[in-house]
């Protein structure tokens, strides 16, 4: 459709500056739709020929035109200050540095807009919701001093213009750190009762869980109180057995808090408060804020772990033979899914590298320092797990044995994850 025909068609509609400019929204740069609309209106009224970008520059500052009743938006852009105030009031109780605006409008407005695009065969239009989001966002920026963030906002506000109602989507608060588990018998995360699946029953004393507490719950107790969040999730770089301690430099983790009201803290004080609350059960260090992308890195990280294991043999063992074990390493072993976890993990064969093996003591219950890649089952490396791990310490010595005490004393991983 030519310019003359478009002008004739548009003359049939009462349109506000915003809606008129939005029909040509991708024509010309650096102008608001309202400015563009005023320029288009002037060109139409004064029979200017083909409109060029310089025309928009010349005529964009003309007097604002308010339709008695805009055919497309029903003068919704005259309410952007009201919408911005509703959004600002709703966000007032939250701590945030960035936000993003979304909106819902009457379906009839969308349909009228789409019909006009089709009728005029327009190519440079912009959707009404895009402009509405932008105009409300500008006013919220003015009211709050916070900035719009399109990629990772702290708060996304969805303004329903039909009912003057706003819904907030609060981004999670993420906290990175390392934890040590100083006692045995505590799982890393909350362990729901197997009998009632967390509902509470006689078996779990109506607690809904198998163990009184966990590393996650101990750390989260303080952080939930500080953030006033709704719920928490624990993302660890692997996990140790319940009966193992986590010592050394600690295990990397990220604690995620959903729907936090507060999100800015002195992490040094947070660290002290968590450690005081943990009472020598758990200890955290290196706390800092994080984000969702780092959770993926934590989960996908290739790690090497170092263990200290005290071994109990079925009968006395020659100390020299124990010491000679060091000569068998490094080695690659084959491990079938251990019997102790076969009920919850796929039955597979896995190749795992044991990169270092040292005998720390040759007492009645020798102590070994073992280093291996992620996914290595240490207890089964010792016992052989009825032939499911080959070779094993039991096989090498020809004597049945098992891990009496196990500690993780080091977690190492590739660069690009831990920041200072």
XYZ file of C-alpha atoms in Angstrom:
420
model
C 0.000 0.000 0.000
C 1.413 3.432 -0.983
C 1.897 6.410 1.334
C -1.169 8.207 -0.039
C -3.396 5.184 0.553
C -2.011 4.710 4.074
C -2.724 8.376 4.852
C -6.292 8.033 3.579
C -6.875 4.893 5.612
C -5.375 6.383 8.778
C -7.520 9.498 8.453
C -10.509 7.288 9.259
C -9.167 6.495 12.734
C -8.793 8.632 15.830
C -5.334 7.703 17.113
C -3.206 9.122 19.913
C 0.396 10.141 19.238
C 1.691 6.912 20.798
C -0.398 4.596 18.651
C 0.134 6.582 15.455
C 3.896 6.620 16.010
C 3.960 2.945 16.942
C 2.559 1.983 13.530
C 5.897 3.265 12.209
C 7.794 2.314 15.375
C 10.866 0.864 13.684
C 11.238 3.789 11.296
C 13.791 6.341 12.458
C 16.032 6.034 15.500
C 16.272 7.895 18.789
C 12.626 8.988 18.983
C 9.763 7.971 21.215
C 6.629 6.719 19.517
C 4.800 9.828 20.714
C 7.389 12.061 18.999
C 7.226 9.938 15.888
C 3.430 10.101 15.974
C 3.421 13.897 16.116
C 5.730 14.023 13.096
C 3.564 11.558 11.146
C 0.439 13.528 12.019
C 1.997 16.775 10.768
C 3.149 15.153 7.524
C -0.328 13.730 6.918
C -2.072 17.007 7.712
C 0.204 19.097 5.513
C 0.452 16.638 2.622
C 4.193 16.147 3.010
C 5.327 13.570 0.432
C 7.262 10.464 1.390
C 8.249 10.803 5.061
C 11.976 10.716 5.820
C 13.906 10.513 9.089
C 14.703 14.222 8.947
C 10.946 14.902 8.897
C 10.608 13.101 12.209
C 13.411 15.255 13.620
C 11.741 18.458 12.417
C 8.198 17.694 13.526
C 8.619 15.415 16.593
C 8.560 18.320 19.071
C 5.213 19.673 17.910
C 2.388 20.099 20.406
C 1.156 16.878 21.947
C -2.076 15.526 20.466
C -4.575 13.827 22.754
C -7.382 11.977 21.020
C -10.798 12.225 22.593
C -10.779 8.436 22.524
C -7.930 6.591 20.785
C -9.317 3.846 18.577
C -6.444 1.480 19.375
C -5.428 1.923 23.015
C -8.428 3.790 24.472
C -5.951 6.358 25.855
C -4.133 3.810 27.997
C -0.885 5.774 27.715
C -2.448 8.596 29.714
C -2.427 6.159 32.659
C 1.256 5.186 32.650
C 2.004 7.327 35.712
C -0.751 5.548 37.610
C 0.560 2.144 36.523
C 4.099 3.114 37.524
C 2.898 4.193 40.968
C 1.097 0.873 41.464
C 4.265 -1.014 40.520
C 6.483 1.142 42.727
C 4.215 0.721 45.732
C 4.134 -3.061 45.276
C 7.941 -3.240 45.087
C 8.498 -0.954 48.052
C 9.168 -3.656 50.653
C 11.809 -5.419 48.538
C 15.507 -4.726 48.224
C 16.529 -4.572 44.563
C 18.832 -2.748 42.187
C 17.201 -3.644 38.874
C 13.776 -4.477 37.508
C 11.861 -5.292 34.344
C 8.293 -4.415 33.386
C 5.835 -6.707 31.640
C 2.171 -6.004 30.986
C -1.211 -7.470 30.144
C -3.786 -5.545 28.119
C -7.310 -6.088 26.843
C -7.448 -8.678 24.100
C -9.614 -6.281 22.072
C -6.743 -3.760 21.949
C -4.361 -6.417 20.620
C -6.890 -7.539 18.021
C -7.581 -3.992 16.792
C -3.855 -3.348 16.498
C -3.238 -6.555 14.532
C -6.165 -5.830 12.216
C -4.763 -2.380 11.431
C -1.300 -3.789 10.699
C -2.832 -6.258 8.278
C -5.120 -3.731 6.651
C -2.338 -1.202 6.026
C 0.307 -3.831 5.166
C 2.733 -2.124 7.567
C 6.307 -3.346 8.079
C 7.759 -1.072 10.758
C 5.211 -1.400 13.561
C 5.866 -2.084 17.255
C 3.535 -3.986 19.578
C 1.620 -1.952 22.144
C 2.890 -4.023 25.058
C 6.501 -3.247 24.145
C 5.849 0.484 24.294
C 3.690 0.219 27.387
C 6.425 -1.731 29.200
C 8.998 0.846 28.177
C 6.937 3.884 29.193
C 5.969 2.413 32.564
C 9.595 1.367 33.062
C 10.841 4.917 32.468
C 8.524 6.268 35.127
C 9.435 3.520 37.612
C 13.100 4.385 37.050
C 12.304 8.010 37.877
C 10.374 7.080 41.023
C 12.804 4.493 42.411
C 16.212 5.441 41.032
C 16.637 1.783 40.005
C 17.512 0.635 36.493
C 15.771 -1.615 33.982
C 17.658 -4.859 33.347
C 16.487 -6.976 30.423
C 18.682 -10.021 31.078
C 18.751 -10.597 34.836
C 16.459 -8.265 36.826
C 16.017 -8.607 40.580
C 12.265 -8.058 40.161
C 9.962 -8.510 37.175
C 6.662 -6.641 37.566
C 3.736 -7.780 35.407
C 1.220 -4.923 35.235
C -2.318 -6.022 34.390
C -3.750 -2.806 32.967
C -7.242 -4.301 32.839
C -7.582 -4.488 36.620
C -4.864 -2.105 37.877
C -3.156 -5.090 39.441
C 0.538 -5.995 39.463
C 2.211 -9.368 40.036
C 5.854 -9.519 41.087
C 8.321 -12.214 40.122
C 11.251 -12.022 42.542
C 14.589 -13.390 41.375
C 16.300 -15.804 43.742
C 19.141 -14.762 46.006
C 22.204 -16.970 45.494
C 25.026 -17.326 48.019
C 28.267 -19.137 47.191
C 30.593 -20.544 49.819
C 32.480 -23.575 51.062
C 31.315 -25.687 53.966
C 33.025 -28.075 56.326
C 31.013 -30.766 58.058
C 32.803 -31.308 61.347
C 30.719 -34.182 62.714
C 29.422 -37.444 61.328
C 25.778 -38.394 61.006
C 24.503 -35.265 59.242
C 23.321 -35.441 55.608
C 24.140 -32.635 53.196
C 20.487 -31.885 52.441
C 17.183 -32.514 54.145
C 16.329 -36.212 53.848
C 12.545 -36.786 53.706
C 11.206 -39.769 55.620
C 10.964 -42.798 53.318
C 7.801 -44.045 55.000
C 5.676 -40.888 54.802
C 7.615 -38.939 52.153
C 7.868 -35.880 54.331
C 4.308 -35.755 55.639
C 5.180 -36.896 59.164
C 4.576 -40.302 60.756
C 5.470 -42.401 63.809
C 8.642 -43.703 62.166
C 10.103 -40.186 61.849
C 8.471 -38.938 65.059
C 6.275 -36.753 62.830
C 9.255 -34.671 61.734
C 8.842 -35.677 58.102
C 12.570 -36.390 57.746
C 15.080 -39.131 58.468
C 17.636 -36.967 60.296
C 17.098 -34.111 62.768
C 19.046 -31.640 60.662
C 21.351 -31.280 57.649
C 24.145 -29.064 56.363
C 21.563 -27.281 54.216
C 19.186 -26.599 57.100
C 21.932 -25.371 59.424
C 23.247 -22.869 56.870
C 19.811 -21.865 55.583
C 18.368 -21.130 59.023
C 20.305 -17.870 59.310
C 20.067 -16.910 55.636
C 16.304 -17.444 55.525
C 15.917 -15.221 58.567
C 18.069 -12.502 56.989
C 16.443 -12.588 53.550
C 12.872 -13.227 54.734
C 12.683 -15.701 51.851
C 9.983 -18.237 51.041
C 12.024 -21.436 50.576
C 15.593 -22.586 49.997
C 17.501 -25.006 47.781
C 21.023 -26.329 48.270
C 23.351 -26.876 45.311
C 26.528 -28.701 46.337
C 29.548 -29.675 44.271
C 28.931 -33.342 44.954
C 28.139 -34.710 48.400
C 29.832 -36.774 51.067
C 28.275 -39.771 52.798
C 26.253 -39.099 55.922
C 28.829 -40.887 58.080
C 31.752 -38.984 56.516
C 33.152 -35.640 57.596
C 33.931 -32.841 55.136
C 37.185 -31.210 56.221
C 40.157 -29.557 54.506
C 39.271 -26.522 52.410
C 35.562 -27.344 52.462
C 33.110 -28.249 49.714
C 31.825 -25.545 47.318
C 28.079 -24.909 47.457
C 25.449 -22.393 46.451
C 22.416 -21.737 48.623
C 19.415 -20.447 46.679
C 16.690 -18.463 48.444
C 13.390 -18.110 46.586
C 11.367 -14.872 46.824
C 13.777 -12.950 49.093
C 12.664 -9.621 50.542
C 16.242 -8.638 51.443
C 19.286 -9.397 49.296
C 22.166 -7.124 50.375
C 24.339 -8.258 53.273
C 27.758 -7.990 54.855
C 28.966 -11.491 53.994
C 31.636 -11.440 56.688
C 28.950 -10.922 59.343
C 26.736 -13.528 57.673
C 29.608 -16.007 57.890
C 30.109 -15.309 61.595
C 26.408 -15.678 62.387
C 26.104 -18.978 60.533
C 29.195 -20.405 62.230
C 28.008 -19.273 65.669
C 24.630 -20.893 65.045
C 26.204 -24.102 63.694
C 27.990 -24.717 67.014
C 30.929 -26.721 65.636
C 28.722 -28.968 63.525
C 29.210 -27.056 60.273
C 31.561 -24.238 59.312
C 31.262 -21.965 56.263
C 33.845 -19.751 54.559
C 34.404 -17.666 51.408
C 30.795 -16.459 51.344
C 29.781 -14.118 48.515
C 26.772 -13.435 46.331
C 26.359 -15.577 43.230
C 23.831 -16.193 40.456
C 21.947 -18.955 38.683
C 24.582 -19.442 36.000
C 27.127 -20.428 38.634
C 24.807 -23.170 39.898
C 25.255 -24.881 36.525
C 29.040 -24.551 36.825
C 28.966 -26.000 40.326
C 26.910 -28.981 39.181
C 28.946 -29.630 36.017
C 32.409 -29.053 37.500
C 35.002 -31.796 37.055
C 36.575 -32.279 40.459
C 39.322 -34.210 42.177
C 38.730 -35.153 45.778
C 41.145 -36.235 48.453
C 40.049 -38.615 51.207
C 41.435 -39.875 54.481
C 40.119 -43.346 55.255
C 40.743 -45.549 58.280
C 40.485 -49.206 57.229
C 39.447 -52.201 59.315
C 40.681 -55.645 58.197
C 39.068 -58.999 58.946
C 42.415 -60.348 60.199
C 45.906 -59.012 60.848
C 47.690 -57.741 57.755
C 51.391 -57.500 56.941
C 52.519 -53.878 57.311
C 54.997 -54.177 54.461
C 52.261 -55.371 52.107
C 50.126 -52.433 53.166
C 52.978 -50.031 52.407
C 53.556 -51.672 49.016
C 50.024 -50.688 47.964
C 51.408 -47.264 47.038
C 53.251 -48.843 44.093
C 49.954 -49.899 42.458
C 48.821 -46.320 41.883
C 47.825 -44.293 39.900
C 45.299 -46.699 38.439
C 41.943 -46.790 36.620
C 39.327 -48.998 38.243
C 35.914 -50.261 37.149
C 32.991 -49.696 39.499
C 29.510 -51.080 39.122
C 26.823 -49.063 40.899
C 27.334 -49.946 44.601
C 24.817 -52.196 46.283
C 24.174 -49.554 48.957
C 22.843 -47.054 46.388
C 21.509 -49.451 43.731
C 17.931 -48.823 44.872
C 18.134 -45.160 43.819
C 20.736 -45.090 41.031
C 20.956 -46.711 37.605
C 22.899 -49.970 37.455
C 25.976 -48.981 35.423
C 29.662 -49.740 35.068
C 31.915 -46.700 35.453
C 35.627 -46.157 34.885
C 37.240 -44.003 37.560
C 40.815 -42.820 38.042
C 42.586 -43.085 41.375
C 45.367 -40.543 40.866
C 47.235 -40.856 44.160
C 47.417 -43.297 47.066
C 49.513 -42.862 50.203
C 49.713 -44.909 53.373
C 49.593 -42.475 56.284
C 49.847 -45.113 59.013
C 50.218 -48.910 59.248
C 48.550 -49.343 62.633
C 46.077 -52.112 63.371
C 43.597 -49.998 61.419
C 45.756 -48.408 58.694
C 45.017 -44.920 57.406
C 45.148 -44.166 53.668
C 45.168 -40.841 51.822
C 43.444 -41.363 48.473
C 42.949 -38.897 45.638
C 40.589 -39.580 42.755
C 38.310 -38.078 40.172
C 34.695 -37.093 40.726
C 32.297 -40.007 41.147
C 34.800 -42.397 42.717
C 33.201 -44.584 45.399
C 35.877 -44.761 48.103
C 34.190 -47.286 50.402
C 33.844 -49.705 47.503
C 37.453 -49.103 46.414
C 38.386 -50.421 49.859
C 35.965 -53.354 50.193
C 35.448 -54.405 46.575
C 31.656 -54.449 47.109
C 31.365 -58.198 46.437
C 33.351 -57.927 43.234
C 31.517 -54.896 41.845
C 34.663 -52.716 42.147
C 37.767 -54.072 40.413
C 40.518 -53.895 41.505
C 40.046 -53.044 45.176
C 42.268 -52.854 48.243
C 40.685 -56.057 49.566
C 41.531 -57.824 46.295
C 45.097 -56.478 46.182
C 45.839 -57.676 49.722
C 43.701 -60.806 49.594
C 42.045 -59.886 52.880
C 38.513 -58.674 53.498
C 38.367 -55.074 54.689
C 36.108 -52.042 54.887
C 36.228 -48.330 55.609
C 35.900 -47.681 59.331
C 36.099 -43.881 59.147
C 36.017 -41.640 56.096
C 36.840 -37.953 55.761
C 36.893 -35.787 52.648
C 39.925 -33.539 53.118
C 40.109 -31.731 49.786
C 37.921 -30.708 46.840
C 39.734 -29.305 43.817
C 38.207 -28.181 40.545
C 39.005 -26.301 37.353
C 39.500 -22.566 37.042
C 36.689 -20.211 36.176
C 34.312 -21.052 39.017
C 35.633 -19.663 42.276
C 35.919 -15.893 42.450
C 37.299 -13.675 45.171
